[in-house]
Structure formats: structure tokens, C-alpha cells
Amino acid sequence: MIKHQTTINRIFKLSGIGLHTGREVTMEFLPRREFGIAFIFNGQLIPARYDMVADTRLSTQVAAGEASVATIEHLMAAFYFSGITNCLVYIDGPEVPIMDGSAWEFYHELWRAGIYEFPESGVYLKIQRPVEVRHNDAFVRVKPLNTLDITMTIEFRPPVGKQRKRVMDVENAISIINSRTFVLHEEIEAIKKAGLAKGGSLENAVVIGGDSIVNPQGLRYKKELVNHKILDLIGDFYTCGYRLLGKVEAHKTGHYLNNLFLREVFADPANYAVY
């Protein structure tokens, strides 16, 4: 378990295509002494924090001033799994690259960069009493627990159906890190008409056809789709700035509800403790 604040041990760069913008983007990762993850785009510092979230349609976007950075959730999950609490990311485009649709490439490069540990603690956010948010039939509910225990359920039309996954040893869940984003085939046209998914392809997303998975290689894991929802949840939750401790039950959740949950937690100091 991580006990102190950390940063990366060396500078490195990553490039790729933005899922929604279709633009080539390069990110440069720098060690950071200050607490938290932050982006710099067009000279503007943008903390990757829940209260800086400006849009949650199909991704999590943070903004400050006139600048914004979208699709941060997979990278944030990679920071979580890598044990990095402090990092500065210079980015030359408005969206984090999608890479292969999972957090694997981010995680791998962060792991290669290594960790530098600071003496300061204050990296855990422990839920002190039950907190729940709902939107229609979707919900996120978290109860007090001394570790992070996640149960996620999703429900889509066949061939996906209803899937459930519980992850207790979250910090070592390679199958979560390596699970890709997905989309229903019939939703693609509407998404593109909205000016999104310009960089989407079978190389960076799982496409669910009428009765099967469209990708020639199929799924990486039997529960890859619910795995990816857990990945999104962890990435979104890490915008609280801390490693959350609690028993999480989530049903049909998405970026909006994940962010709403964090806002509800921080609305009352009695809901949490930091250590």
C-alpha cells in the first residue's frame, strides 16, 4: 500500500490520437513536488480535480480559465494503479490520447519511470459514513471500510446483458487496467454527429454489434466491459486527489454520477477523513 506522497522518477513523453477530437496529442510527464495531478495546456494549469470537472459527456473533462483537457479518466486510473500522487502533465492538445482504449500503456510507462517518495502522508480518503447518489436507476453507494472493495454491475442489450464484477485486491488488478472502452454499434452515428469519436476505431475501442463483438480479436477478458466500467470509476474517483477507502456498490454508473458522488462526499466534512 502507498503510505506517502509520490511522484515519478524521470521525465518521459507519450503520444497518441484523441478519441473524440481525432487529433495527434503529445504529453510530457514531469515530477511534481506539490500534491496532486495537474495538466498544463496552452500555459494554463488545470488541476485534475473533481471540482474542476466541466463536462462528463462520454468522458471526464477538467477546465480552468479558457483551457480544458478531456478524456482524463484512463490516465487518472493509471496514476492510481501506479501509486503516483503528484505529477505534472504538459499536453499539446485538448484531449488525453486514447492509446489502445485501456489504461495499460499509461500504466506501463509510469511503471518504467519509477517512483520517488516524499515524507508527507495524507494520501487516503476514508469514507466515514454511507454516501449515495442516484440518477434514474443508476447509483453509486459507498460505505465505510478500511480498504477499497468495488462491486460493479452494468446492463446493456444482448450480447452484453447484465454483468457483475467484484474487485477486492484493486491495487493489483491487471485485468482492470488492460480492459478497453466500448460502444454499441447503433450509437456510433449519433456520437459522431455530435462531433465526438473522430479518432475512434477497432484499434482503441470494443464495438458491440447486433449479436456479437465486431472486433476481429474479440474480447481480452470475458468480463472486459464491466472491467472497463470499474477502470472508469477508479479514474474518476482519483480526481478526489486521494486513494479512496470504502465499500463501493455501483450500478450503471458513468462519469456524471461518479463526479456527483465526489461532490456529495466533500459537501460535508463528516463524510470523510484524510490520512
PDB file of C-alpha atoms in Angstrom:
ATOM      1  CA  MET A   1       0.000   0.000   0.000  1.00  0.00           C
ATOM      2  CA  ILE A   2       1.092   3.567  -0.694  1.00  0.00           C
ATOM      3  CA  LYS A   3       1.904   5.358   2.566  1.00  0.00           C
ATOM      4  CA  HIS A   4       3.351   8.678   1.435  1.00  0.00           C
ATOM      5  CA  GLN A   5       3.052  11.188  -1.376  1.00  0.00           C
ATOM      6  CA  THR A   6       4.931  10.126  -4.506  1.00  0.00           C
ATOM      7  CA  THR A   7       5.965  11.365  -7.922  1.00  0.00           C
ATOM      8  CA  ILE A   8       7.646   9.899 -10.997  1.00  0.00           C
ATOM      9  CA  ASN A   9      11.418   9.375 -11.008  1.00  0.00           C
ATOM     10  CA  ARG A  10      12.102  10.706 -14.516  1.00  0.00           C
ATOM     11  CA  ILE A  11      10.592  12.753 -17.326  1.00  0.00           C
ATOM     12  CA  PHE A  12       9.007  10.914 -20.263  1.00  0.00           C
ATOM     13  CA  LYS A  13       6.692  11.547 -23.224  1.00  0.00           C
ATOM     14  CA  LEU A  14       3.719   9.731 -24.732  1.00  0.00           C
ATOM     15  CA  SER A  15       1.856  10.450 -27.973  1.00  0.00           C
ATOM     16  CA  GLY A  16      -1.381   9.197 -29.487  1.00  0.00           C
ATOM     17  CA  ILE A  17      -4.728  10.088 -31.046  1.00  0.00           C
ATOM     18  CA  GLY A  18      -7.565  11.713 -29.118  1.00  0.00           C
ATOM     19  CA  LEU A  19     -10.664   9.505 -29.156  1.00  0.00           C
ATOM     20  CA  HIS A  20     -13.131  12.351 -29.640  1.00  0.00           C
ATOM     21  CA  THR A  21     -11.036  15.026 -31.379  1.00  0.00           C
ATOM     22  CA  GLY A  22      -9.085  12.648 -33.641  1.00  0.00           C
ATOM     23  CA  ARG A  23      -6.034  14.887 -33.104  1.00  0.00           C
ATOM     24  CA  GLU A  24      -2.467  13.715 -32.541  1.00  0.00           C
ATOM     25  CA  VAL A  25      -1.516  14.647 -28.979  1.00  0.00           C
ATOM     26  CA  THR A  26       1.796  14.541 -27.108  1.00  0.00           C
ATOM     27  CA  MET A  27       2.071  14.553 -23.322  1.00  0.00           C
ATOM     28  CA  GLU A  28       5.224  15.190 -21.299  1.00  0.00           C
ATOM     29  CA  PHE A  29       5.211  13.855 -17.745  1.00  0.00           C
ATOM     30  CA  LEU A  30       7.261  15.736 -15.135  1.00  0.00           C
ATOM     31  CA  PRO A  31       7.923  15.058 -11.439  1.00  0.00           C
ATOM     32  CA  ARG A  32       5.953  17.360  -9.156  1.00  0.00           C
ATOM     33  CA  ARG A  33       6.613  18.386  -5.547  1.00  0.00           C
ATOM     34  CA  GLU A  34       3.144  19.861  -4.982  1.00  0.00           C
ATOM     35  CA  PHE A  35       0.341  17.480  -4.037  1.00  0.00           C
ATOM     36  CA  GLY A  36      -1.922  16.213  -6.807  1.00  0.00           C
ATOM     37  CA  ILE A  37      -2.050  15.564 -10.540  1.00  0.00           C
ATOM     38  CA  ALA A  38      -2.304  18.570 -12.858  1.00  0.00           C
ATOM     39  CA  PHE A  39      -2.230  19.321 -16.592  1.00  0.00           C
ATOM     40  CA  ILE A  40      -0.702  22.316 -18.344  1.00  0.00           C
ATOM     41  CA  PHE A  41      -2.354  23.206 -21.655  1.00  0.00           C
ATOM     42  CA  ASN A  42      -1.846  26.499 -23.508  1.00  0.00           C
ATOM     43  CA  GLY A  43       0.060  27.810 -20.491  1.00  0.00           C
ATOM     44  CA  GLN A  44      -2.869  27.184 -18.129  1.00  0.00           C
ATOM     45  CA  LEU A  45      -2.526  24.958 -15.058  1.00  0.00           C
ATOM     46  CA  ILE A  46      -5.553  22.645 -14.793  1.00  0.00           C
ATOM     47  CA  PRO A  47      -5.743  20.518 -11.626  1.00  0.00           C
ATOM     48  CA  ALA A  48      -7.141  17.038 -12.324  1.00  0.00           C
ATOM     49  CA  ARG A  49      -9.635  17.501  -9.515  1.00  0.00           C
ATOM     50  CA  TYR A  50     -13.316  16.688  -9.131  1.00  0.00           C
ATOM     51  CA  ASP A  51     -14.280  20.339  -8.583  1.00  0.00           C
ATOM     52  CA  MET A  52     -12.565  21.297 -11.862  1.00  0.00           C
ATOM     53  CA  VAL A  53     -14.692  18.843 -13.876  1.00  0.00           C
ATOM     54  CA  ALA A  54     -16.581  20.810 -16.534  1.00  0.00           C
ATOM     55  CA  ASP A  55     -18.093  18.078 -18.725  1.00  0.00           C
ATOM     56  CA  THR A  56     -18.952  14.391 -18.277  1.00  0.00           C
ATOM     57  CA  ARG A  57     -20.455  13.513 -21.668  1.00  0.00           C
ATOM     58  CA  LEU A  58     -18.727  10.289 -22.791  1.00  0.00           C
ATOM     59  CA  SER A  59     -15.565  11.281 -20.878  1.00  0.00           C
ATOM     60  CA  THR A  60     -14.345  13.323 -17.922  1.00  0.00           C
ATOM     61  CA  GLN A  61     -13.121  16.818 -18.813  1.00  0.00           C
ATOM     62  CA  VAL A  62     -11.390  19.268 -16.474  1.00  0.00           C
ATOM     63  CA  ALA A  63     -11.146  23.001 -17.188  1.00  0.00           C
ATOM     64  CA  ALA A  64      -9.587  26.193 -15.869  1.00  0.00           C
ATOM     65  CA  GLY A  65      -9.856  29.615 -17.475  1.00  0.00           C
ATOM     66  CA  GLU A  66     -10.177  29.161 -21.232  1.00  0.00           C
ATOM     67  CA  ALA A  67      -8.341  25.813 -21.285  1.00  0.00           C
ATOM     68  CA  SER A  68      -9.691  22.292 -20.862  1.00  0.00           C
ATOM     69  CA  VAL A  69      -8.455  18.712 -21.115  1.00  0.00           C
ATOM     70  CA  ALA A  70     -10.883  15.860 -21.837  1.00  0.00           C
ATOM     71  CA  THR A  71     -10.842  12.060 -21.531  1.00  0.00           C
ATOM     72  CA  ILE A  72      -8.605  12.064 -18.451  1.00  0.00           C
ATOM     73  CA  GLU A  73     -10.195   9.031 -16.742  1.00  0.00           C
ATOM     74  CA  HIS A  74      -7.944   6.239 -18.083  1.00  0.00           C
ATOM     75  CA  LEU A  75      -4.794   8.217 -17.330  1.00  0.00           C
ATOM     76  CA  MET A  76      -6.069   9.016 -13.838  1.00  0.00           C
ATOM     77  CA  ALA A  77      -6.698   5.306 -13.253  1.00  0.00           C
ATOM     78  CA  ALA A  78      -3.126   4.595 -14.395  1.00  0.00           C
ATOM     79  CA  PHE A  79      -1.821   7.122 -11.859  1.00  0.00           C
ATOM     80  CA  TYR A  80      -3.867   5.351  -9.184  1.00  0.00           C
ATOM     81  CA  PHE A  81      -2.602   1.879 -10.087  1.00  0.00           C
ATOM     82  CA  SER A  82       0.986   3.178 -10.363  1.00  0.00           C
ATOM     83  CA  GLY A  83       0.825   4.697  -6.895  1.00  0.00           C
ATOM     84  CA  ILE A  84       1.583   8.234  -8.154  1.00  0.00           C
ATOM     85  CA  THR A  85       0.035  11.085  -6.165  1.00  0.00           C
ATOM     86  CA  ASN A  86       1.900  14.086  -7.620  1.00  0.00           C
ATOM     87  CA  CYS A  87       2.637  14.692 -11.323  1.00  0.00           C
ATOM     88  CA  LEU A  88       2.608  17.493 -13.868  1.00  0.00           C
ATOM     89  CA  VAL A  89       1.467  16.650 -17.407  1.00  0.00           C
ATOM     90  CA  TYR A  90       2.231  19.081 -20.236  1.00  0.00           C
ATOM     91  CA  ILE A  91      -0.214  18.376 -23.081  1.00  0.00           C
ATOM     92  CA  ASP A  92      -0.325  19.991 -26.535  1.00  0.00           C
ATOM     93  CA  GLY A  93      -3.951  19.168 -27.301  1.00  0.00           C
ATOM     94  CA  PRO A  94      -7.367  19.362 -25.613  1.00  0.00           C
ATOM     95  CA  GLU A  95      -7.703  15.629 -25.004  1.00  0.00           C
ATOM     96  CA  VAL A  96      -5.634  12.836 -23.457  1.00  0.00           C
ATOM     97  CA  PRO A  97      -4.840  10.265 -26.182  1.00  0.00           C
ATOM     98  CA  ILE A  98      -6.946   7.117 -26.108  1.00  0.00           C
ATOM     99  CA  MET A  99      -3.993   4.763 -26.845  1.00  0.00           C
ATOM    100  CA  ASP A 100      -5.492   1.212 -27.044  1.00  0.00           C
ATOM    101  CA  GLY A 101      -8.682   2.172 -25.167  1.00  0.00           C
ATOM    102  CA  SER A 102      -7.443   0.922 -21.795  1.00  0.00           C
ATOM    103  CA  ALA A 103      -5.030   2.315 -19.178  1.00  0.00           C
ATOM    104  CA  TRP A 104      -2.311  -0.215 -19.971  1.00  0.00           C
ATOM    105  CA  GLU A 105       0.133   1.950 -21.964  1.00  0.00           C
ATOM    106  CA  PHE A 106      -0.080   4.793 -19.440  1.00  0.00           C
ATOM    107  CA  TYR A 107       0.437   2.365 -16.571  1.00  0.00           C
ATOM    108  CA  HIS A 108       3.384   0.670 -18.283  1.00  0.00           C
ATOM    109  CA  GLU A 109       5.227   3.956 -18.903  1.00  0.00           C
ATOM    110  CA  LEU A 110       4.563   5.219 -15.368  1.00  0.00           C
ATOM    111  CA  TRP A 111       5.896   1.931 -14.009  1.00  0.00           C
ATOM    112  CA  ARG A 112       9.023   2.271 -16.183  1.00  0.00           C
ATOM    113  CA  ALA A 113       9.561   5.830 -14.924  1.00  0.00           C
ATOM    114  CA  GLY A 114       9.638   4.598 -11.334  1.00  0.00           C
ATOM    115  CA  ILE A 115       8.507   6.229  -8.092  1.00  0.00           C
ATOM    116  CA  TYR A 116      10.094   8.863  -5.884  1.00  0.00           C
ATOM    117  CA  GLU A 117       8.585   9.003  -2.382  1.00  0.00           C
ATOM    118  CA  PHE A 118       8.166  12.121  -0.260  1.00  0.00           C
ATOM    119  CA  PRO A 119       7.909  12.095   3.566  1.00  0.00           C
ATOM    120  CA  GLU A 120       4.409  13.615   3.609  1.00  0.00           C
ATOM    121  CA  SER A 121       1.386  11.385   4.130  1.00  0.00           C
ATOM    122  CA  GLY A 122      -2.249  12.401   3.558  1.00  0.00           C
ATOM    123  CA  VAL A 123      -2.888  10.163   0.552  1.00  0.00           C
ATOM    124  CA  TYR A 124      -6.023   8.284   1.663  1.00  0.00           C
ATOM    125  CA  LEU A 125      -9.636   9.417   1.787  1.00  0.00           C
ATOM    126  CA  LYS A 126     -11.589   7.182   4.134  1.00  0.00           C
ATOM    127  CA  ILE A 127     -15.377   7.237   3.896  1.00  0.00           C
ATOM    128  CA  GLN A 128     -16.708   7.693   7.449  1.00  0.00           C
ATOM    129  CA  ARG A 129     -20.423   7.160   6.842  1.00  0.00           C
ATOM    130  CA  PRO A 130     -22.580   5.876   3.960  1.00  0.00           C
ATOM    131  CA  VAL A 131     -22.837   8.229   0.965  1.00  0.00           C
ATOM    132  CA  GLU A 132     -25.112   7.543  -2.007  1.00  0.00           C
ATOM    133  CA  VAL A 133     -26.051   9.344  -5.218  1.00  0.00           C
ATOM    134  CA  ARG A 134     -28.633   8.277  -7.808  1.00  0.00           C
ATOM    135  CA  HIS A 135     -29.702   9.227 -11.310  1.00  0.00           C
ATOM    136  CA  ASN A 136     -32.754   7.367 -12.637  1.00  0.00           C
ATOM    137  CA  ASP A 137     -31.994   3.677 -11.952  1.00  0.00           C
ATOM    138  CA  ALA A 138     -28.220   4.189 -11.747  1.00  0.00           C
ATOM    139  CA  PHE A 139     -26.464   4.665  -8.416  1.00  0.00           C
ATOM    140  CA  VAL A 140     -23.158   4.821  -6.580  1.00  0.00           C
ATOM    141  CA  ARG A 141     -23.171   3.858  -2.908  1.00  0.00           C
ATOM    142  CA  VAL A 142     -20.100   3.772  -0.635  1.00  0.00           C
ATOM    143  CA  LYS A 143     -19.978   2.532   2.948  1.00  0.00           C
ATOM    144  CA  PRO A 144     -17.097   2.722   5.445  1.00  0.00           C
ATOM    145  CA  LEU A 145     -14.365   0.101   5.013  1.00  0.00           C
ATOM    146  CA  ASN A 146     -10.603   0.055   5.666  1.00  0.00           C
ATOM    147  CA  THR A 147      -9.781  -0.912   2.070  1.00  0.00           C
ATOM    148  CA  LEU A 148     -11.224  -0.345  -1.411  1.00  0.00           C
ATOM    149  CA  ASP A 149     -13.769  -3.005  -2.340  1.00  0.00           C
ATOM    150  CA  ILE A 150     -15.740  -2.428  -5.564  1.00  0.00           C
ATOM    151  CA  THR A 151     -18.798  -4.229  -6.876  1.00  0.00           C
ATOM    152  CA  MET A 152     -19.928  -3.001 -10.297  1.00  0.00           C
ATOM    153  CA  THR A 153     -22.961  -4.048 -12.334  1.00  0.00           C
ATOM    154  CA  ILE A 154     -23.753  -2.972 -15.890  1.00  0.00           C
ATOM    155  CA  GLU A 155     -26.756  -3.749 -18.062  1.00  0.00           C
ATOM    156  CA  PHE A 156     -26.941  -3.408 -21.851  1.00  0.00           C
ATOM    157  CA  ARG A 157     -28.791  -5.173 -24.629  1.00  0.00           C
ATOM    158  CA  PRO A 158     -27.531  -8.624 -25.761  1.00  0.00           C
ATOM    159  CA  PRO A 159     -24.891  -9.824 -26.364  1.00  0.00           C
ATOM    160  CA  VAL A 160     -23.693  -7.888 -23.281  1.00  0.00           C
ATOM    161  CA  GLY A 161     -26.661  -8.350 -20.982  1.00  0.00           C
ATOM    162  CA  LYS A 162     -26.158  -7.877 -17.250  1.00  0.00           C
ATOM    163  CA  GLN A 163     -22.609  -8.230 -15.924  1.00  0.00           C
ATOM    164  CA  ARG A 164     -21.372  -8.085 -12.348  1.00  0.00           C
ATOM    165  CA  LYS A 165     -17.819  -7.924 -11.057  1.00  0.00           C
ATOM    166  CA  ARG A 166     -16.357  -7.584  -7.589  1.00  0.00           C
ATOM    167  CA  VAL A 167     -12.766  -6.482  -7.163  1.00  0.00           C
ATOM    168  CA  MET A 168     -11.210  -6.575  -3.706  1.00  0.00           C
ATOM    169  CA  ASP A 169      -7.482  -6.561  -4.485  1.00  0.00           C
ATOM    170  CA  VAL A 170      -7.915  -3.462  -6.641  1.00  0.00           C
ATOM    171  CA  GLU A 171      -4.292  -2.304  -6.472  1.00  0.00           C
ATOM    172  CA  ASN A 172      -3.115  -5.424  -8.332  1.00  0.00           C
ATOM    173  CA  ALA A 173      -5.985  -5.810 -10.794  1.00  0.00           C
ATOM    174  CA  ILE A 174      -4.136  -6.055 -14.130  1.00  0.00           C
ATOM    175  CA  SER A 175      -7.323  -7.217 -15.899  1.00  0.00           C
ATOM    176  CA  ILE A 176      -8.951  -3.896 -14.943  1.00  0.00           C
ATOM    177  CA  ILE A 177      -6.017  -1.815 -16.216  1.00  0.00           C
ATOM    178  CA  ASN A 178      -5.997  -3.729 -19.519  1.00  0.00           C
ATOM    179  CA  SER A 179      -9.747  -3.569 -20.327  1.00  0.00           C
ATOM    180  CA  ARG A 180     -10.844  -1.301 -23.187  1.00  0.00           C
ATOM    181  CA  THR A 181     -13.591   1.241 -23.635  1.00  0.00           C
ATOM    182  CA  PHE A 182     -16.656   0.060 -25.574  1.00  0.00           C
ATOM    183  CA  VAL A 183     -19.613   1.310 -27.597  1.00  0.00           C
ATOM    184  CA  LEU A 184     -22.823  -0.105 -29.058  1.00  0.00           C
ATOM    185  CA  HIS A 185     -22.665  -0.097 -32.876  1.00  0.00           C
ATOM    186  CA  GLU A 186     -26.012   1.686 -33.238  1.00  0.00           C
ATOM    187  CA  GLU A 187     -24.801   4.596 -31.065  1.00  0.00           C
ATOM    188  CA  ILE A 188     -21.754   5.424 -33.205  1.00  0.00           C
ATOM    189  CA  GLU A 189     -23.577   7.533 -35.803  1.00  0.00           C
ATOM    190  CA  ALA A 190     -25.239   9.772 -33.189  1.00  0.00           C
ATOM    191  CA  ILE A 191     -21.943  10.174 -31.311  1.00  0.00           C
ATOM    192  CA  LYS A 192     -20.159  11.239 -34.491  1.00  0.00           C
ATOM    193  CA  LYS A 193     -22.985  13.643 -35.413  1.00  0.00           C
ATOM    194  CA  ALA A 194     -22.350  15.278 -32.034  1.00  0.00           C
ATOM    195  CA  GLY A 195     -18.765  15.883 -33.175  1.00  0.00           C
ATOM    196  CA  LEU A 196     -17.291  13.163 -30.972  1.00  0.00           C
ATOM    197  CA  ALA A 197     -15.386   9.878 -31.514  1.00  0.00           C
ATOM    198  CA  LYS A 198     -13.476  11.283 -34.513  1.00  0.00           C
ATOM    199  CA  GLY A 199     -10.492   9.146 -33.512  1.00  0.00           C
ATOM    200  CA  GLY A 200     -12.451   6.010 -32.622  1.00  0.00           C
ATOM    201  CA  SER A 201     -11.583   2.692 -34.297  1.00  0.00           C
ATOM    202  CA  LEU A 202     -11.415  -1.026 -33.635  1.00  0.00           C
ATOM    203  CA  GLU A 203      -7.820  -0.363 -32.544  1.00  0.00           C
ATOM    204  CA  ASN A 204      -8.930   1.606 -29.480  1.00  0.00           C
ATOM    205  CA  ALA A 205     -12.477   0.525 -28.632  1.00  0.00           C
ATOM    206  CA  VAL A 206     -14.635  -2.571 -28.374  1.00  0.00           C
ATOM    207  CA  VAL A 207     -17.639  -2.304 -30.715  1.00  0.00           C
ATOM    208  CA  ILE A 208     -20.740  -4.326 -29.798  1.00  0.00           C
ATOM    209  CA  GLY A 209     -22.616  -5.425 -32.919  1.00  0.00           C
ATOM    210  CA  GLY A 210     -26.100  -6.849 -33.285  1.00  0.00           C
ATOM    211  CA  ASP A 211     -25.295 -10.243 -31.807  1.00  0.00           C
ATOM    212  CA  SER A 212     -21.518 -10.325 -31.358  1.00  0.00           C
ATOM    213  CA  ILE A 213     -18.351  -8.305 -30.771  1.00  0.00           C
ATOM    214  CA  VAL A 214     -17.268  -6.618 -34.026  1.00  0.00           C
ATOM    215  CA  ASN A 215     -13.522  -6.573 -33.195  1.00  0.00           C
ATOM    216  CA  PRO A 216     -11.801  -9.455 -35.050  1.00  0.00           C
ATOM    217  CA  GLN A 217      -9.843 -10.494 -31.958  1.00  0.00           C
ATOM    218  CA  GLY A 218     -12.916 -10.383 -29.706  1.00  0.00           C
ATOM    219  CA  LEU A 219     -12.629  -9.531 -26.020  1.00  0.00           C
ATOM    220  CA  ARG A 220      -9.473  -9.649 -23.916  1.00  0.00           C
ATOM    221  CA  TYR A 221     -11.465 -10.920 -20.925  1.00  0.00           C
ATOM    222  CA  LYS A 222     -14.891 -12.468 -20.535  1.00  0.00           C
ATOM    223  CA  LYS A 223     -15.894  -9.503 -18.345  1.00  0.00           C
ATOM    224  CA  GLU A 224     -13.868  -6.852 -20.170  1.00  0.00           C
ATOM    225  CA  LEU A 225     -16.815  -4.477 -20.433  1.00  0.00           C
ATOM    226  CA  VAL A 226     -17.688  -4.405 -16.732  1.00  0.00           C
ATOM    227  CA  ASN A 227     -13.943  -4.342 -16.021  1.00  0.00           C
ATOM    228  CA  HIS A 228     -13.677  -1.136 -18.035  1.00  0.00           C
ATOM    229  CA  LYS A 229     -16.518   0.463 -16.087  1.00  0.00           C
ATOM    230  CA  ILE A 230     -14.513  -0.248 -12.920  1.00  0.00           C
ATOM    231  CA  LEU A 231     -11.479   1.351 -14.582  1.00  0.00           C
ATOM    232  CA  ASP A 232     -13.530   4.478 -15.366  1.00  0.00           C
ATOM    233  CA  LEU A 233     -14.838   4.576 -11.796  1.00  0.00           C
ATOM    234  CA  ILE A 234     -11.338   4.357 -10.315  1.00  0.00           C
ATOM    235  CA  GLY A 235     -10.061   7.068 -12.663  1.00  0.00           C
ATOM    236  CA  ASP A 236     -12.962   9.363 -11.879  1.00  0.00           C
ATOM    237  CA  PHE A 237     -12.694   8.714  -8.147  1.00  0.00           C
ATOM    238  CA  TYR A 238      -8.974   9.549  -8.226  1.00  0.00           C
ATOM    239  CA  THR A 239      -9.914  13.125  -9.148  1.00  0.00           C
ATOM    240  CA  CYS A 240     -10.699  13.488  -5.448  1.00  0.00           C
ATOM    241  CA  GLY A 241      -6.894  13.631  -5.092  1.00  0.00           C
ATOM    242  CA  TYR A 242      -6.735  10.680  -2.733  1.00  0.00           C
ATOM    243  CA  ARG A 243      -6.880   6.887  -2.708  1.00  0.00           C
ATOM    244  CA  LEU A 244     -10.440   6.213  -1.618  1.00  0.00           C
ATOM    245  CA  LEU A 245     -11.177   3.649   1.089  1.00  0.00           C
ATOM    246  CA  GLY A 246     -14.694   2.234   1.253  1.00  0.00           C
ATOM    247  CA  LYS A 247     -17.050  -0.488   0.110  1.00  0.00           C
ATOM    248  CA  VAL A 248     -18.322   0.658  -3.288  1.00  0.00           C
ATOM    249  CA  GLU A 249     -21.530  -0.587  -4.905  1.00  0.00           C
ATOM    250  CA  ALA A 250     -22.116   0.892  -8.364  1.00  0.00           C
ATOM    251  CA  HIS A 251     -24.889   0.126 -10.839  1.00  0.00           C
ATOM    252  CA  LYS A 252     -24.977   1.521 -14.408  1.00  0.00           C
ATOM    253  CA  THR A 253     -22.829   4.417 -13.308  1.00  0.00           C
ATOM    254  CA  GLY A 254     -20.942   6.796 -15.580  1.00  0.00           C
ATOM    255  CA  HIS A 255     -18.729   9.880 -15.426  1.00  0.00           C
ATOM    256  CA  TYR A 256     -21.575  12.200 -14.359  1.00  0.00           C
ATOM    257  CA  LEU A 257     -22.607  10.070 -11.409  1.00  0.00           C
ATOM    258  CA  ASN A 258     -19.016   9.343 -10.373  1.00  0.00           C
ATOM    259  CA  ASN A 259     -18.318  13.072 -10.191  1.00  0.00           C
ATOM    260  CA  LEU A 260     -21.612  13.756  -8.426  1.00  0.00           C
ATOM    261  CA  PHE A 261     -20.616  11.230  -5.769  1.00  0.00           C
ATOM    262  CA  LEU A 262     -17.351  13.040  -5.022  1.00  0.00           C
ATOM    263  CA  ARG A 263     -19.142  16.380  -4.769  1.00  0.00           C
ATOM    264  CA  GLU A 264     -21.572  14.806  -2.305  1.00  0.00           C
ATOM    265  CA  VAL A 265     -18.724  13.394  -0.202  1.00  0.00           C
ATOM    266  CA  PHE A 266     -16.898  16.721   0.083  1.00  0.00           C
ATOM    267  CA  ALA A 267     -20.124  18.633   0.770  1.00  0.00           C
ATOM    268  CA  ASP A 268     -19.911  17.526   4.418  1.00  0.00           C
ATOM    269  CA  PRO A 269     -16.587  17.050   6.296  1.00  0.00           C
ATOM    270  CA  ALA A 270     -18.291  14.423   8.469  1.00  0.00           C
ATOM    271  CA  ASN A 271     -18.386  12.121   5.417  1.00  0.00           C
ATOM    272  CA  TYR A 272     -14.629  11.533   5.240  1.00  0.00           C
ATOM    273  CA  ALA A 273     -11.220  11.588   6.887  1.00  0.00           C
ATOM    274  CA  VAL A 274      -7.834  12.128   5.217  1.00  0.00           C
ATOM    275  CA  TYR A 275      -4.672  10.416   6.389  1.00  0.00           C
TER     276      TYR A 275
END
